[in-house]
PDB file of C-alpha atoms in Angstrom:
ATOM      1  CA  THR A   1       0.000   0.000   0.000  1.00 75.00           C
ATOM      2  CA  PRO A   2       1.146   3.590  -0.453  1.00 88.00           C
ATOM      3  CA  ASN A   3       0.509   4.054   3.265  1.00 94.00           C
ATOM      4  CA  ILE A   4       3.726   2.223   4.175  1.00 95.00           C
ATOM      5  CA  GLY A   5       5.729   4.632   2.001  1.00 94.00           C
ATOM      6  CA  PHE A   6       4.062   7.623   3.646  1.00 93.00           C
ATOM      7  CA  ALA A   7       4.692   6.198   7.106  1.00 96.00           C
ATOM      8  CA  ALA A   8       8.364   5.552   6.314  1.00 96.00           C
ATOM      9  CA  ALA A   9       8.782   9.035   4.825  1.00 94.00           C
ATOM     10  CA  ARG A  10       7.122  10.701   7.817  1.00 94.00           C
ATOM     11  CA  LEU A  11       9.203   8.695  10.290  1.00 96.00           C
ATOM     12  CA  ARG A  12      12.371   9.614   8.361  1.00 95.00           C
ATOM     13  CA  SER A  13      11.441  13.289   8.552  1.00 94.00           C
ATOM     14  CA  ILE A  14      11.551  13.450  12.342  1.00 94.00           C
ATOM     15  CA  ALA A  15      14.606  13.119  14.538  1.00 95.00           C
ATOM     16  CA  PRO A  16      15.132   9.553  15.806  1.00 95.00           C
ATOM     17  CA  THR A  17      14.859  10.776  19.400  1.00 95.00           C
ATOM     18  CA  GLN A  18      11.428  12.288  18.631  1.00 96.00           C
ATOM     19  CA  ARG A  19       9.853   9.145  17.157  1.00 97.00           C
ATOM     20  CA  PRO A  20       7.137   7.289  19.066  1.00 97.00           C
ATOM     21  CA  LYS A  21       8.711   5.057  21.720  1.00 96.00           C
ATOM     22  CA  THR A  22       5.904   2.539  22.312  1.00 95.00           C
ATOM     23  CA  HIS A  23       3.481   0.529  20.206  1.00 95.00           C
ATOM     24  CA  ASP A  24       0.480   2.529  21.465  1.00 95.00           C
ATOM     25  CA  LYS A  25       2.189   5.860  20.805  1.00 96.00           C
ATOM     26  CA  LEU A  26       3.099   4.727  17.292  1.00 97.00           C
ATOM     27  CA  LEU A  27      -0.531   3.750  16.606  1.00 97.00           C
ATOM     28  CA  PHE A  28      -1.679   7.185  17.768  1.00 97.00           C
ATOM     29  CA  TRP A  29       1.063   8.922  15.757  1.00 97.00           C
ATOM     30  CA  LEU A  30       0.233   7.033  12.529  1.00 97.00           C
ATOM     31  CA  ARG A  31      -3.461   7.894  12.842  1.00 97.00           C
ATOM     32  CA  HIS A  32      -2.791  11.583  13.477  1.00 96.00           C
ATOM     33  CA  HIS A  33      -0.053  12.177  10.907  1.00 95.00           C
ATOM     34  CA  GLY A  34      -1.925  11.180   7.767  1.00 90.00           C
ATOM     35  CA  CYS A  35      -0.386   7.745   7.332  1.00 95.00           C
ATOM     36  CA  CYS A  36      -3.556   5.658   7.670  1.00 96.00           C
ATOM     37  CA  LYS A  37      -5.583   7.619   5.109  1.00 94.00           C
ATOM     38  CA  VAL A  38      -3.694   8.873   2.076  1.00 90.00           C
ATOM     39  CA  LYS A  39      -5.289  10.996  -0.640  1.00 90.00           C
ATOM     40  CA  MET A  40      -4.537   9.362  -3.999  1.00 89.00           C
ATOM     41  CA  PRO A  41      -4.936  11.600  -7.057  1.00 85.00           C
ATOM     42  CA  GLN A  42      -6.166   9.773 -10.141  1.00 82.00           C
ATOM     43  CA  LEU A  43      -7.413   6.757  -8.198  1.00 86.00           C
ATOM     44  CA  VAL A  44     -10.870   7.810  -9.429  1.00 92.00           C
ATOM     45  CA  SER A  45     -11.303   9.184 -12.937  1.00 91.00           C
ATOM     46  CA  PRO A  46     -13.457  12.265 -13.548  1.00 93.00           C
ATOM     47  CA  GLN A  47     -15.799  10.107 -15.663  1.00 92.00           C
ATOM     48  CA  SER A  48     -16.244   7.607 -12.822  1.00 92.00           C
ATOM     49  CA  LEU A  49     -16.849  10.453 -10.424  1.00 95.00           C
ATOM     50  CA  VAL A  50     -19.569  11.924 -12.650  1.00 95.00           C
ATOM     51  CA  GLN A  51     -21.204   8.506 -13.142  1.00 94.00           C
ATOM     52  CA  ALA A  52     -21.265   7.917  -9.394  1.00 95.00           C
ATOM     53  CA  LEU A  53     -22.382  11.511  -8.688  1.00 96.00           C
ATOM     54  CA  LEU A  54     -25.364  11.068 -10.995  1.00 96.00           C
ATOM     55  CA  GLN A  55     -26.461   8.091  -8.893  1.00 95.00           C
ATOM     56  CA  VAL A  56     -25.711   9.685  -5.519  1.00 96.00           C
ATOM     57  CA  LEU A  57     -27.501  12.917  -6.467  1.00 97.00           C
ATOM     58  CA  GLU A  58     -30.703  11.257  -7.712  1.00 96.00           C
ATOM     59  CA  ILE A  59     -32.307  12.263  -4.411  1.00 96.00           C
ATOM     60  CA  ARG A  60     -31.189  15.889  -4.888  1.00 97.00           C
ATOM     61  CA  PRO A  61     -32.596  17.023  -8.267  1.00 96.00           C
ATOM     62  CA  ASP A  62     -31.275  20.569  -7.734  1.00 96.00           C
ATOM     63  CA  LEU A  63     -27.698  19.246  -7.521  1.00 97.00           C
ATOM     64  CA  HIS A  64     -28.227  16.426 -10.009  1.00 97.00           C
ATOM     65  CA  GLN A  65     -29.026  18.943 -12.755  1.00 97.00           C
ATOM     66  CA  LEU A  66     -25.601  20.552 -12.246  1.00 97.00           C
ATOM     67  CA  VAL A  67     -23.815  17.325 -13.176  1.00 96.00           C
ATOM     68  CA  VAL A  68     -26.127  16.206 -16.008  1.00 95.00           C
ATOM     69  CA  PRO A  69     -24.259  18.220 -18.684  1.00 94.00           C
ATOM     70  CA  TYR A  70     -21.266  15.910 -18.131  1.00 94.00           C
ATOM     71  CA  ALA A  71     -23.241  12.662 -18.239  1.00 90.00           C
ATOM     72  CA  ALA A  72     -22.622  11.950 -21.938  1.00 83.00           C
ATOM     73  CA  ALA A  73     -18.869  12.389 -21.547  1.00 77.00           C
ATOM     74  CA  ALA A  74     -18.930  10.203 -18.450  1.00 69.00           C
ATOM     75  CA  LYS A  75     -20.321   7.333 -20.504  1.00 66.00           C
ATOM     76  CA  SER A  76     -17.250   7.313 -22.746  1.00 51.00           C
ATOM     77  CA  PRO A  77     -14.658   4.584 -22.155  1.00 45.00           C
ATOM     78  CA  LEU A  78     -13.150   5.030 -18.731  1.00 45.00           C
ATOM     79  CA  ILE A  79      -9.561   5.820 -17.924  1.00 43.00           C
ATOM     80  CA  CYS A  80      -8.061   5.644 -14.494  1.00 44.00           C
ATOM     81  CA  GLY A  81      -4.903   5.077 -12.500  1.00 44.00           C
ATOM     82  CA  GLN A  82      -6.325   1.719 -11.446  1.00 41.00           C
ATOM     83  CA  PRO A  83      -5.853  -1.335 -13.662  1.00 41.00           C
ATOM     84  CA  LYS A  84      -9.558  -2.209 -13.763  1.00 48.00           C
ATOM     85  CA  GLU A  85     -12.031   0.538 -13.156  1.00 51.00           C
ATOM     86  CA  ASP A  86     -14.939  -1.909 -13.129  1.00 59.00           C
ATOM     87  CA  SER A  87     -13.535  -3.723 -10.083  1.00 78.00           C
ATOM     88  CA  GLU A  88     -15.469  -3.580  -6.824  1.00 85.00           C
ATOM     89  CA  SER A  89     -12.678  -1.595  -5.201  1.00 83.00           C
ATOM     90  CA  ALA A  90     -12.731   1.013  -7.993  1.00 86.00           C
ATOM     91  CA  LYS A  91     -16.532   1.283  -7.803  1.00 89.00           C
ATOM     92  CA  GLU A  92     -16.311   1.701  -4.043  1.00 92.00           C
ATOM     93  CA  GLN A  93     -13.653   4.422  -4.402  1.00 92.00           C
ATOM     94  CA  ALA A  94     -15.814   6.215  -6.999  1.00 93.00           C
ATOM     95  CA  THR A  95     -18.863   6.028  -4.720  1.00 95.00           C
ATOM     96  CA  HIS A  96     -16.896   7.413  -1.764  1.00 95.00           C
ATOM     97  CA  ALA A  97     -15.508  10.197  -3.956  1.00 96.00           C
ATOM     98  CA  ALA A  98     -19.027  10.965  -5.206  1.00 96.00           C
ATOM     99  CA  CYS A  99     -20.400  11.155  -1.653  1.00 97.00           C
ATOM    100  CA  ARG A 100     -17.612  13.558  -0.658  1.00 96.00           C
ATOM    101  CA  ALA A 101     -18.151  15.616  -3.826  1.00 97.00           C
ATOM    102  CA  ALA A 102     -21.938  15.677  -3.330  1.00 97.00           C
ATOM    103  CA  CYS A 103     -21.525  17.128   0.175  1.00 97.00           C
ATOM    104  CA  ARG A 104     -19.106  19.732  -1.127  1.00 97.00           C
ATOM    105  CA  LEU A 105     -21.298  20.513  -4.123  1.00 98.00           C
ATOM    106  CA  ALA A 106     -24.229  21.161  -1.787  1.00 97.00           C
ATOM    107  CA  GLY A 107     -22.137  23.869  -0.128  1.00 97.00           C
ATOM    108  CA  VAL A 108     -21.005  25.522  -3.365  1.00 97.00           C
ATOM    109  CA  ALA A 109     -24.023  24.907  -5.604  1.00 97.00           C
ATOM    110  CA  SER A 110     -24.783  28.549  -6.366  1.00 97.00           C
ATOM    111  CA  TRP A 111     -21.114  29.245  -7.079  1.00 98.00           C
ATOM    112  CA  PHE A 112     -20.877  26.106  -9.275  1.00 98.00           C
ATOM    113  CA  ARG A 113     -24.016  27.089 -11.200  1.00 97.00           C
ATOM    114  CA  SER A 114     -22.543  30.523 -11.985  1.00 97.00           C
ATOM    115  CA  GLN A 115     -19.275  29.152 -13.410  1.00 97.00           C
ATOM    116  CA  THR A 116     -18.281  28.321 -16.975  1.00 96.00           C
ATOM    117  CA  SER A 117     -18.140  24.673 -17.971  1.00 94.00           C
ATOM    118  CA  ARG A 118     -14.326  24.847 -17.901  1.00 94.00           C
ATOM    119  CA  VAL A 119     -14.336  25.960 -14.242  1.00 96.00           C
ATOM    120  CA  GLN A 120     -16.960  23.321 -13.425  1.00 96.00           C
ATOM    121  CA  ILE A 121     -14.722  20.656 -15.001  1.00 95.00           C
ATOM    122  CA  ILE A 122     -11.744  21.934 -13.003  1.00 95.00           C
ATOM    123  CA  TRP A 123     -13.834  21.564  -9.844  1.00 96.00           C
ATOM    124  CA  LEU A 124     -14.966  18.046 -10.819  1.00 96.00           C
ATOM    125  CA  CYS A 125     -11.344  17.079 -11.516  1.00 94.00           C
ATOM    126  CA  SER A 126     -10.350  18.372  -8.074  1.00 94.00           C
ATOM    127  CA  GLN A 127     -12.874  15.985  -6.526  1.00 95.00           C
ATOM    128  CA  ALA A 128     -11.730  12.947  -8.560  1.00 93.00           C
ATOM    129  CA  TYR A 129      -9.481  11.185  -6.089  1.00 92.00           C
ATOM    130  CA  GLY A 130      -9.565   8.184  -3.838  1.00 91.00           C
ATOM    131  CA  VAL A 131      -8.256   7.482  -0.372  1.00 91.00           C
ATOM    132  CA  ALA A 132      -5.953   4.557   0.414  1.00 90.00           C
ATOM    133  CA  SER A 133      -6.980   3.501   3.926  1.00 93.00           C
ATOM    134  CA  ILE A 134      -5.396   1.062   6.329  1.00 96.00           C
ATOM    135  CA  LYS A 135      -5.892   0.446  10.027  1.00 97.00           C
ATOM    136  CA  ALA A 136      -3.017   1.674  12.168  1.00 97.00           C
ATOM    137  CA  GLU A 137      -2.496  -1.852  13.544  1.00 97.00           C
ATOM    138  CA  ALA A 138      -2.098  -3.263  10.021  1.00 97.00           C
ATOM    139  CA  LEU A 139       0.295  -0.456   9.133  1.00 97.00           C
ATOM    140  CA  VAL A 140       2.443  -1.296  12.171  1.00 97.00           C
ATOM    141  CA  ASP A 141       2.414  -4.936  11.022  1.00 97.00           C
ATOM    142  CA  GLU A 142       3.702  -3.787   7.614  1.00 96.00           C
ATOM    143  CA  LEU A 143       6.440  -1.686   9.219  1.00 97.00           C
ATOM    144  CA  VAL A 144       7.500  -4.782  11.176  1.00 96.00           C
ATOM    145  CA  ALA A 145       7.301  -7.015   8.073  1.00 97.00           C
ATOM    146  CA  TYR A 146       9.619  -4.622   6.209  1.00 96.00           C
ATOM    147  CA  ASP A 147      12.000  -4.647   9.208  1.00 97.00           C
ATOM    148  CA  MET A 148      11.642  -0.896   9.734  1.00 97.00           C
ATOM    149  CA  ILE A 149      10.631  -1.386  13.359  1.00 97.00           C
ATOM    150  CA  SER A 150      10.839  -4.109  15.951  1.00 96.00           C
ATOM    151  CA  MET A 151       9.909  -4.474  19.592  1.00 92.00           C
ATOM    152  CA  SER A 152      12.560  -4.514  22.281  1.00 92.00           C
ATOM    153  CA  LYS A 153      12.364  -6.970  25.166  1.00 90.00           C
ATOM    154  CA  SER A 154      11.221  -4.117  27.398  1.00 89.00           C
ATOM    155  CA  GLY A 155       8.303  -3.335  25.037  1.00 84.00           C
ATOM    156  CA  GLY A 156       9.762  -0.255  23.428  1.00 93.00           C
ATOM    157  CA  LEU A 157      10.152   0.279  19.703  1.00 96.00           C
ATOM    158  CA  LEU A 158      13.428  -0.066  17.862  1.00 96.00           C
ATOM    159  CA  TYR A 159      13.768   1.685  14.516  1.00 97.00           C
ATOM    160  CA  SER A 160      16.026   0.371  11.773  1.00 96.00           C
ATOM    161  CA  GLU A 161      17.563   3.481  10.211  1.00 95.00           C
ATOM    162  CA  PRO A 162      18.915   1.643   7.136  1.00 96.00           C
ATOM    163  CA  GLN A 163      15.492   0.128   6.409  1.00 96.00           C
ATOM    164  CA  LEU A 164      13.657   3.413   6.977  1.00 95.00           C
ATOM    165  CA  GLN A 165      16.132   5.316   4.794  1.00 94.00           C
ATOM    166  CA  SER A 166      16.065   2.789   1.966  1.00 94.00           C
ATOM    167  CA  PHE A 167      12.282   2.411   1.721  1.00 93.00           C
ATOM    168  CA  PRO A 168      11.125   4.360  -1.336  1.00 91.00           C
ATOM    169  CA  ALA A 169       8.887   7.362  -0.925  1.00 83.00           C
ATOM    170  CA  PRO A 170       5.503   6.869  -2.575  1.00 82.00           C
ATOM    171  CA  LYS A 171       5.118   8.229  -6.074  1.00 81.00           C
ATOM    172  CA  LEU A 172       1.766   9.862  -6.514  1.00 76.00           C
ATOM    173  CA  ALA A 173       0.183  10.755  -9.778  1.00 78.00           C
ATOM    174  CA  ARG A 174      -0.608  14.395 -10.318  1.00 84.00           C
ATOM    175  CA  PRO A 175      -4.230  15.469  -9.922  1.00 85.00           C
ATOM    176  CA  TRP A 176      -6.416  15.276 -13.013  1.00 88.00           C
ATOM    177  CA  GLU A 177      -5.908  18.001 -15.569  1.00 88.00           C
ATOM    178  CA  PRO A 178      -9.132  19.272 -17.155  1.00 87.00           C
ATOM    179  CA  SER A 179      -7.677  18.663 -20.618  1.00 85.00           C
ATOM    180  CA  SER A 180      -7.232  14.947 -19.858  1.00 82.00           C
ATOM    181  CA  SER A 181     -10.526  14.538 -17.989  1.00 83.00           C
ATOM    182  CA  ARG A 182     -12.552  13.682 -21.123  1.00 80.00           C
ATOM    183  CA  LEU A 183     -15.445  15.716 -19.759  1.00 84.00           C
ATOM    184  CA  TYR A 184     -15.428  18.283 -22.562  1.00 74.00           C
TER     185      TYR A 184
END
């Protein structure tokens, strides 16, 4: 998961003496430093977002009408950072993104309505992302599996500097560009 790369990068960025010293403190630290939920640009395509938004907004006709102009483009062949956009995981990510976007759209509906289609597409592209989630306990298990941390006999944490330093930082795709969104 990309979460392990984020955790390693965040742990590298703090002085070794400032790192969490116990298992419980590490769990808390991972949860509160953005390692368990990582925003992943391009995990959801703009077309998938629009398709899911159309379904989510069926109960809100006032908001649904704002997305309808992009429905035809959303039915074009899908592109995405994921290998198979028709997988259950991809559909779930698109639905979560649509729910987030629907809540945000409710707050900016009058602004959205007053914008040009280009600005509306920019906004839709900004909402087309997924979140890679992992429980803190599972993330600790991954850190242990990659030999980045271990437990001392006294119950404290031991960090392996060479392993932490050598673990690659995650490479994230850039957010969707309106010109590549296929919503025009």
